Amino acid sequence: MSGINSTRPRHLGAVLALLAFAQMIIAIDYNIVFVSLPEIGEDLGFGAQDLQWVVSAYAVAFGGFLLLGGRATDLFGRKRMFVLGLFLYAASSLAGGFAEDPWLLIAARAVQGLGGAFLAPATLSLVTSLFAEGAERNRALSVWGGAGGSGMVLGSILGGLLTDAFGWPSVFYVNVLLAGAAMVVAVWLLPDDTPQAGGGFDLPGAVTGTLASTLFVFALVQGPDAGWGSGQVLTSLAVSVVTFAVFLVIERRSAAPMVPLRLFGNRNLSTGAGITFLFMATFGALAYFLTQYWQIVQGYSAWTTGFAFVLPSGSVLVGTIVGGKWATRFGVRNTLFIGLTMGVVGTVVLALTLGQDVSYGAIAPSLFLLSLGQGIVFTTMFAAATTGVQPADQGIGSGIATTGQQIGGAVGLAVLIAIANSAGGGDTQDTGQLMDGVTTATWAIAVGIALTFLVVLNFKKPAADDGTDAVGTGPAGGAAEPVQATRTT
């Protein structure tokens, strides 16, 4: 049955609040460290080329281990992996706060990324397995996605506040409290689950798949700094491609593969993963260029920049709520088209409005519109990607969709930085040249969002003219299966 688990906890509202809180922790951890980087570099003696690894170690581990985390969720249980992910977050955050050497902090950040690789698919698969496809799941994804949007702005604000008041270690200690509290509640609140996937653990597939993903993300992260023609980047890409080919052979022959290739026959999952890729390559990369614009061109402080993100992040939050309601009313595909249209129009207006002497109020309307569209797309792309995936595969299905999101962010940012540097001459200290680069990158983002329309067309066509579509109505796009709503404590 692709709807929900036959047994559900009595307090579903409290469970959803916990899952949303976990999503907020992931979002906070992604943003909170950025403002602290200068102080971290000075205090621990990071070299100019090494400081980026405080961010990159997290991204490489997160993106590289997502498929493993997703399959582990199916094999060993969603609750177990949810608690494990939170434990890794709390323990690594404590180690990061106590770190006195650069390598210790980088190692702690890598373990944080590993925690995210287990926590993210476990959280998403719990949402999709406990809430029925259609209106119920769309509402749940709205709350879950809204928590992510709130975490992004909260991370930016907390990063500035905590660093100024208590020093950089405090941005790690706050995660100890948040993740630790969530872990305790999860043990008590989440229903005890049994592994969904049968068969043994695909160790060769896990090793080759994780190695291929990790090397690929590593190359994407290193490319802009080391140079795309450098030996380490080219070697990483080459080994990643060869290892991925071996992984495919193993998965095709395995009786219990880590990533069942049959999943890619689900058109909604493969299309949804493509949209998550393009979403992060476009919408997700815009925050980087807005930060450069506000801090370097406009001269905002880190604290002021954090508050500048309140409007777009708040608009994303509203969009996630609206997206869930519209997906139920108009269908997922139609709602994606609406959200993407808002994103294209808002980004084009932003590109036309940007300038060195432009006030925040002048770009606020475009920020509101594109961020509202961003929130709408965020909710509906995950609703679509996980539709029709069987319970035994919800973890790896969530891992595939989230992997597309993580790799899309790395690819998109690398490409857009190259475009911006080419347009602006690569001088980030010359405000005029930087402005040219940011504007050109914003136009490129608008084009990328427009291209996403073509991917959305691959979703199944509406099954009726009643405002619903094939996405969200059942495992094969037909009538939804009856949902067994037996509730247990």
XYZ file of C-alpha atoms in Angstrom:
489
model
C 0.000 0.000 0.000
C 1.437 3.342 -1.001
C -0.769 5.467 1.206
C 0.189 5.348 4.871
C 1.244 2.877 7.508
C -1.622 0.769 8.776
C -0.743 1.815 12.328
C -0.339 5.456 13.176
C 0.383 7.262 16.435
C -2.534 8.786 18.303
C -0.960 12.246 18.478
C -0.264 12.844 14.795
C -0.172 16.601 15.305
C 2.616 16.293 17.844
C 4.506 13.886 15.574
C 4.270 16.329 12.675
C 5.538 19.128 14.948
C 8.559 16.964 15.845
C 9.287 16.149 12.185
C 8.988 19.826 11.282
C 11.331 20.698 14.151
C 13.893 18.214 12.816
C 13.645 19.812 9.375
C 14.192 23.207 10.995
C 17.351 21.879 12.705
C 18.740 20.800 9.306
C 17.995 24.238 7.832
C 19.455 26.083 10.828
C 22.661 24.053 10.694
C 23.067 24.813 6.996
C 23.006 28.605 7.525
C 24.139 29.292 11.070
C 27.873 28.820 10.489
C 28.282 31.285 7.598
C 28.305 34.455 9.709
C 30.838 32.874 12.098
C 33.437 31.956 9.460
C 35.695 35.039 9.823
C 35.939 34.603 13.605
C 36.474 30.828 13.254
C 39.291 31.382 10.770
C 41.036 33.910 12.978
C 40.630 31.986 16.238
C 41.683 28.535 14.973
C 44.298 29.732 12.485
C 42.700 28.483 9.285
C 44.554 29.169 6.036
C 42.795 31.194 3.365
C 42.164 28.093 1.228
C 41.166 25.854 4.147
C 38.369 27.867 5.749
C 35.899 26.865 3.032
C 36.056 23.302 4.358
C 34.090 24.325 7.437
C 31.197 24.548 4.954
C 32.366 22.054 2.346
C 32.989 19.132 4.747
C 29.322 19.303 5.730
C 28.124 19.494 2.116
C 30.314 16.618 0.895
C 29.275 14.233 3.698
C 25.615 15.218 3.462
C 25.389 14.804 -0.311
C 27.627 11.747 -0.489
C 25.838 9.635 2.129
C 22.202 10.491 1.356
C 21.506 7.345 -0.675
C 22.996 5.202 2.082
C 20.959 7.065 4.682
C 17.789 6.627 2.658
C 18.237 2.879 2.221
C 19.250 2.434 5.867
C 15.911 4.029 6.766
C 14.071 1.279 4.873
C 16.265 -1.531 6.162
C 16.650 -0.634 9.829
C 13.593 1.491 10.571
C 12.652 5.152 10.217
C 12.558 5.874 13.936
C 16.002 4.348 14.499
C 17.591 6.380 11.707
C 15.763 9.535 12.828
C 17.191 9.178 16.341
C 20.639 8.241 14.981
C 20.720 11.339 12.788
C 19.827 13.585 15.719
C 22.445 11.899 17.901
C 25.148 12.499 15.279
C 24.081 16.142 15.037
C 24.236 16.640 18.814
C 27.519 14.782 19.360
C 29.344 16.400 16.436
C 28.066 19.859 17.389
C 29.457 19.402 20.897
C 32.804 18.309 19.436
C 32.773 21.262 17.042
C 32.234 23.749 19.846
C 35.200 22.316 21.775
C 37.485 22.108 18.709
C 40.847 23.823 19.106
C 42.422 22.752 15.812
C 41.138 23.254 12.241
C 41.093 19.540 11.432
C 38.941 18.766 14.478
C 36.338 21.308 13.433
C 36.343 20.036 9.839
C 35.896 16.459 11.101
C 33.014 17.570 13.327
C 31.343 19.293 10.374
C 31.711 16.122 8.287
C 29.960 14.107 11.012
C 27.231 16.751 11.112
C 26.759 16.189 7.382
C 26.590 12.434 7.994
C 23.899 13.074 10.586
C 21.970 15.090 8.033
C 22.292 12.272 5.494
C 20.482 9.944 7.916
C 18.069 12.502 9.363
C 16.778 14.092 6.142
C 15.450 10.941 4.393
C 14.178 9.523 7.701
C 12.223 12.720 8.364
C 10.756 12.944 4.857
C 9.867 9.240 4.728
C 8.121 9.512 8.113
C 5.993 12.339 6.704
C 5.149 10.426 3.531
C 4.440 7.141 5.326
C 2.346 8.481 8.216
C 0.189 10.832 6.133
C -1.999 9.640 3.251
C -1.301 10.716 -0.320
C -3.376 13.694 -1.347
C -4.753 16.434 0.898
C -3.443 15.008 4.182
C 0.108 14.572 2.934
C 0.083 17.932 1.154
C -0.859 19.667 4.402
C 1.846 17.789 6.286
C 4.469 18.686 3.671
C 3.399 22.324 3.951
C 4.183 22.325 7.670
C 7.416 20.369 7.108
C 8.558 22.689 4.307
C 7.553 25.783 6.228
C 9.765 24.709 9.108
C 12.673 24.479 6.682
C 12.024 28.014 5.469
C 11.822 29.280 9.038
C 15.065 27.488 9.895
C 16.918 29.243 7.095
C 16.136 32.730 8.352
C 16.505 31.662 11.990
C 19.947 30.243 11.196
C 21.086 33.532 9.672
C 19.820 35.584 12.610
C 21.084 33.185 15.289
C 24.490 33.019 13.622
C 24.964 36.759 13.920
C 23.423 37.077 17.395
C 25.270 34.157 19.000
C 28.633 34.981 17.418
C 28.480 38.601 18.552
C 27.277 37.761 22.057
C 29.062 34.501 22.955
C 31.632 33.733 20.268
C 31.680 31.222 17.422
C 31.477 28.004 19.569
C 27.940 28.989 20.562
C 26.664 28.363 17.023
C 27.566 24.710 17.572
C 26.357 24.416 21.163
C 22.848 25.555 20.216
C 22.533 22.475 18.013
C 23.420 20.267 20.974
C 20.370 21.602 22.796
C 18.027 21.463 19.791
C 19.032 18.024 18.500
C 19.311 16.567 22.003
C 15.797 17.706 22.930
C 14.363 16.377 19.658
C 16.083 13.024 20.194
C 14.557 12.594 23.665
C 11.077 13.480 22.395
C 11.450 11.173 19.388
C 12.197 8.140 21.562
C 8.951 8.727 23.445
C 6.677 10.058 20.695
C 7.464 8.277 17.426
C 5.807 4.914 16.825
C 8.046 1.878 16.996
C 8.546 0.760 13.430
C 9.795 -2.350 11.768
C 12.148 -2.402 8.793
C 10.181 -1.960 5.576
C 12.572 -3.495 3.046
C 13.239 -7.206 2.923
C 16.497 -8.905 2.019
C 19.999 -8.274 3.232
C 22.208 -5.217 3.234
C 23.819 -4.465 -0.126
C 27.357 -3.756 1.099
C 29.036 -3.565 -2.386
C 26.282 -1.220 -3.583
C 26.520 0.889 -0.438
C 30.311 1.282 -0.781
C 30.352 2.067 -4.508
C 27.255 4.272 -4.436
C 28.459 6.302 -1.467
C 31.975 6.627 -2.886
C 30.674 7.769 -6.285
C 28.339 10.340 -4.715
C 30.967 11.639 -2.281
C 33.662 12.054 -4.948
C 31.222 13.784 -7.284
C 30.108 16.275 -4.623
C 33.753 16.777 -3.584
C 34.704 17.683 -7.170
C 31.805 20.134 -7.417
C 32.752 21.791 -4.137
C 36.467 22.015 -4.980
C 36.069 23.063 -8.621
C 35.520 26.818 -8.128
C 38.558 27.170 -5.817
C 41.014 24.573 -7.128
C 40.106 25.105 -10.780
C 38.062 22.763 -12.953
C 41.195 21.620 -14.757
C 43.116 20.781 -11.577
C 44.330 17.251 -11.024
C 42.297 16.587 -7.873
C 39.042 17.745 -9.463
C 39.536 15.803 -12.721
C 40.669 12.701 -10.850
C 37.691 12.867 -8.497
C 35.272 13.229 -11.396
C 36.866 10.357 -13.340
C 36.877 7.979 -10.379
C 33.313 9.011 -9.555
C 32.089 8.141 -13.062
C 33.883 4.760 -13.080
C 32.648 3.921 -9.585
C 29.100 4.901 -10.526
C 29.232 2.561 -13.538
C 30.334 -0.275 -11.240
C 27.527 0.678 -8.844
C 24.929 0.359 -11.617
C 26.211 -3.099 -12.546
C 26.045 -4.202 -8.904
C 22.532 -2.823 -8.440
C 21.296 -4.505 -11.619
C 22.524 -7.910 -10.426
C 21.823 -7.616 -6.697
C 18.867 -9.483 -5.210
C 18.467 -6.730 -2.582
C 19.985 -3.560 -4.139
C 20.648 -0.419 -2.130
C 18.943 1.611 -4.878
C 16.400 -0.538 -6.738
C 16.681 0.626 -10.351
C 13.000 -0.144 -10.866
C 12.258 3.007 -8.843
C 13.320 5.118 -11.799
C 10.427 3.563 -13.710
C 8.201 5.686 -11.450
C 7.968 8.726 -13.689
C 6.931 10.996 -10.871
C 9.931 10.055 -8.708
C 12.488 10.512 -11.499
C 10.832 13.743 -12.651
C 10.554 14.974 -9.062
C 14.264 14.302 -8.510
C 14.995 16.342 -11.644
C 12.946 19.224 -10.281
C 14.661 19.100 -6.882
C 17.977 19.305 -8.774
C 16.906 22.357 -10.796
C 15.188 23.937 -7.802
C 18.404 24.076 -5.776
C 20.476 25.002 -8.839
C 18.299 28.106 -9.313
C 16.179 29.211 -6.346
C 18.639 27.694 -3.883
C 21.667 29.498 -5.325
C 20.091 32.954 -5.281
C 20.789 33.446 -1.559
C 24.549 33.338 -2.238
C 24.375 36.246 -4.687
C 21.961 38.234 -2.526
C 24.444 37.917 0.350
C 27.255 39.283 -1.844
C 25.028 42.090 -3.063
C 23.947 43.183 0.405
C 27.289 42.818 2.186
C 29.733 44.035 -0.490
C 27.710 46.301 -2.775
C 25.317 47.749 -0.209
C 27.716 47.486 2.749
C 25.338 45.641 5.077
C 26.780 44.079 8.224
C 26.372 40.338 8.823
C 23.652 41.096 11.366
C 21.759 43.377 8.950
C 22.115 40.846 6.148
C 20.499 38.209 8.344
C 17.481 40.469 8.827
C 17.400 41.261 5.108
C 16.573 37.589 4.581
C 13.498 37.817 6.831
C 11.248 38.955 3.949
C 12.264 36.282 1.417
C 12.379 33.532 4.060
C 9.004 34.556 5.437
C 7.602 34.552 1.903
C 8.969 31.032 1.384
C 7.158 29.991 4.566
C 3.875 31.400 3.255
C 4.488 29.705 -0.095
C 4.943 26.275 1.472
C 1.567 26.595 3.196
C -0.151 27.876 0.061
C 1.527 25.185 -2.046
C 0.055 22.383 0.040
C -3.465 23.803 -0.260
C -3.186 24.522 -3.975
C -1.729 21.080 -4.716
C -4.882 19.563 -3.233
C -7.187 21.981 -5.027
C -5.542 22.368 -8.439
C -3.291 19.317 -8.669
C 0.451 19.080 -8.207
C 1.470 19.747 -11.792
C -0.706 22.836 -12.126
C 0.556 24.141 -8.787
C 4.163 23.642 -9.918
C 3.437 25.706 -13.023
C 1.979 28.504 -10.885
C 4.955 28.512 -8.510
C 7.495 28.454 -11.343
C 5.702 31.324 -13.090
C 5.940 33.418 -9.923
C 9.614 32.486 -9.663
C 10.441 33.481 -13.243
C 8.548 36.781 -13.097
C 9.966 37.702 -9.681
C 13.553 36.871 -10.697
C 13.300 38.806 -13.955
C 11.980 41.871 -12.096
C 14.774 41.492 -9.541
C 17.407 41.387 -12.312
C 15.908 44.538 -13.854
C 15.796 46.325 -10.483
C 19.203 45.506 -8.994
C 21.669 48.360 -8.775
C 24.267 49.918 -6.513
C 22.010 52.727 -5.332
C 18.780 50.764 -5.079
C 17.068 50.703 -1.687
C 15.844 47.505 -0.063
C 12.268 48.638 -0.612
C 12.825 48.784 -4.368
C 13.642 45.069 -4.624
C 11.246 43.914 -1.877
C 8.268 43.226 -4.232
C 10.339 41.000 -6.512
C 11.855 39.200 -3.508
C 8.374 38.559 -2.160
C 7.029 37.193 -5.463
C 9.951 34.898 -6.313
C 10.205 33.631 -2.716
C 6.481 32.905 -2.618
C 6.908 30.864 -5.797
C 9.934 29.147 -4.258
C 7.889 27.977 -1.279
C 5.070 26.709 -3.508
C 7.493 24.693 -5.642
C 9.308 23.315 -2.579
C 6.208 21.689 -1.109
C 4.783 20.345 -4.356
C 8.020 18.894 -5.772
C 8.399 16.600 -2.753
C 4.700 15.730 -2.798
C 5.118 14.625 -6.406
C 8.466 12.851 -6.022
C 7.230 10.562 -3.234
C 3.859 9.731 -4.777
C 3.354 6.104 -5.743
C 6.516 4.921 -3.951
C 5.818 1.770 -1.957
C 6.309 1.793 1.842
C 9.371 -0.461 1.577
C 11.054 2.129 -0.667
C 9.948 5.417 0.945
C 13.344 5.906 2.602
C 15.422 5.424 -0.535
C 12.835 7.356 -2.566
C 13.244 10.263 -0.178
C 17.018 9.829 -0.394
C 16.929 10.008 -4.207
C 14.842 13.191 -4.168
C 17.046 14.803 -1.513
C 20.231 13.747 -3.326
C 18.965 15.574 -6.407
C 18.445 18.608 -4.197
C 21.945 18.521 -2.694
C 23.807 17.863 -5.946
C 21.701 20.470 -7.722
C 22.790 23.059 -5.179
C 26.466 22.234 -5.705
C 26.234 22.130 -9.517
C 24.094 25.255 -9.780
C 26.291 27.346 -7.513
C 29.470 26.264 -9.311
C 28.014 27.117 -12.739
C 26.504 30.412 -11.604
C 29.698 31.548 -9.871
C 31.580 30.865 -13.108
C 28.987 32.892 -15.051
C 29.136 35.751 -12.534
C 32.952 35.811 -12.539
C 33.021 35.862 -16.325
C 30.572 38.758 -16.474
C 32.137 40.714 -13.627
C 35.803 40.037 -14.257
C 36.188 37.958 -11.087
C 36.981 40.958 -8.860
C 34.682 40.653 -5.848
C 36.052 43.836 -4.267
C 35.112 46.099 -7.181
C 31.450 46.850 -6.501
C 30.728 47.748 -10.120
C 32.138 44.502 -11.484
C 30.531 42.499 -8.689
C 27.203 44.145 -9.514
C 27.542 43.064 -13.152
C 28.273 39.509 -12.044
C 25.344 39.335 -9.607
C 22.941 40.739 -12.204
C 24.102 38.280 -14.872
C 23.783 35.359 -12.439
C 20.245 36.497 -11.563
C 19.300 36.444 -15.262
C 20.799 32.958 -15.551
C 18.708 31.826 -12.570
C 15.565 33.125 -14.282
C 16.434 31.098 -17.389
C 17.017 27.982 -15.271
C 13.647 28.356 -13.549
C 11.981 28.721 -16.955
C 13.671 25.514 -18.170
C 12.148 23.678 -15.206
C 8.773 24.005 -16.944
C 9.979 21.436 -19.496
C 10.755 18.927 -16.745
C 7.360 19.432 -15.092
C 5.706 18.490 -18.401
C 6.961 14.945 -17.844
C 4.539 14.466 -14.961
C 1.501 12.365 -15.738
C -1.267 14.292 -17.426
C -4.401 15.136 -15.441
C -6.682 12.152 -15.128
C -9.783 14.338 -15.069
C -10.879 17.914 -15.480
C -11.847 18.337 -11.867
C -8.711 20.129 -10.770
C -6.906 16.971 -9.764
C -4.107 15.240 -11.573
C -2.454 11.878 -11.602
C 0.093 12.999 -9.053
C -1.223 12.469 -5.565
C -4.199 10.272 -6.433
C -2.705 6.832 -6.156
C 0.301 4.647 -6.850
C -0.302 4.448 -10.577
C -2.121 7.682 -11.135
C -5.539 6.109 -10.761
C -7.913 6.101 -7.844
C -6.349 6.370 -4.449
C -6.136 3.232 -2.406
C -8.354 3.043 0.642
C -6.461 4.253 3.658
C -6.534 2.164 6.767
C -6.703 4.600 9.621
C -6.291 2.345 12.607
C -4.637 4.370 15.339
C -2.526 2.969 18.099
C -0.709 4.602 20.930
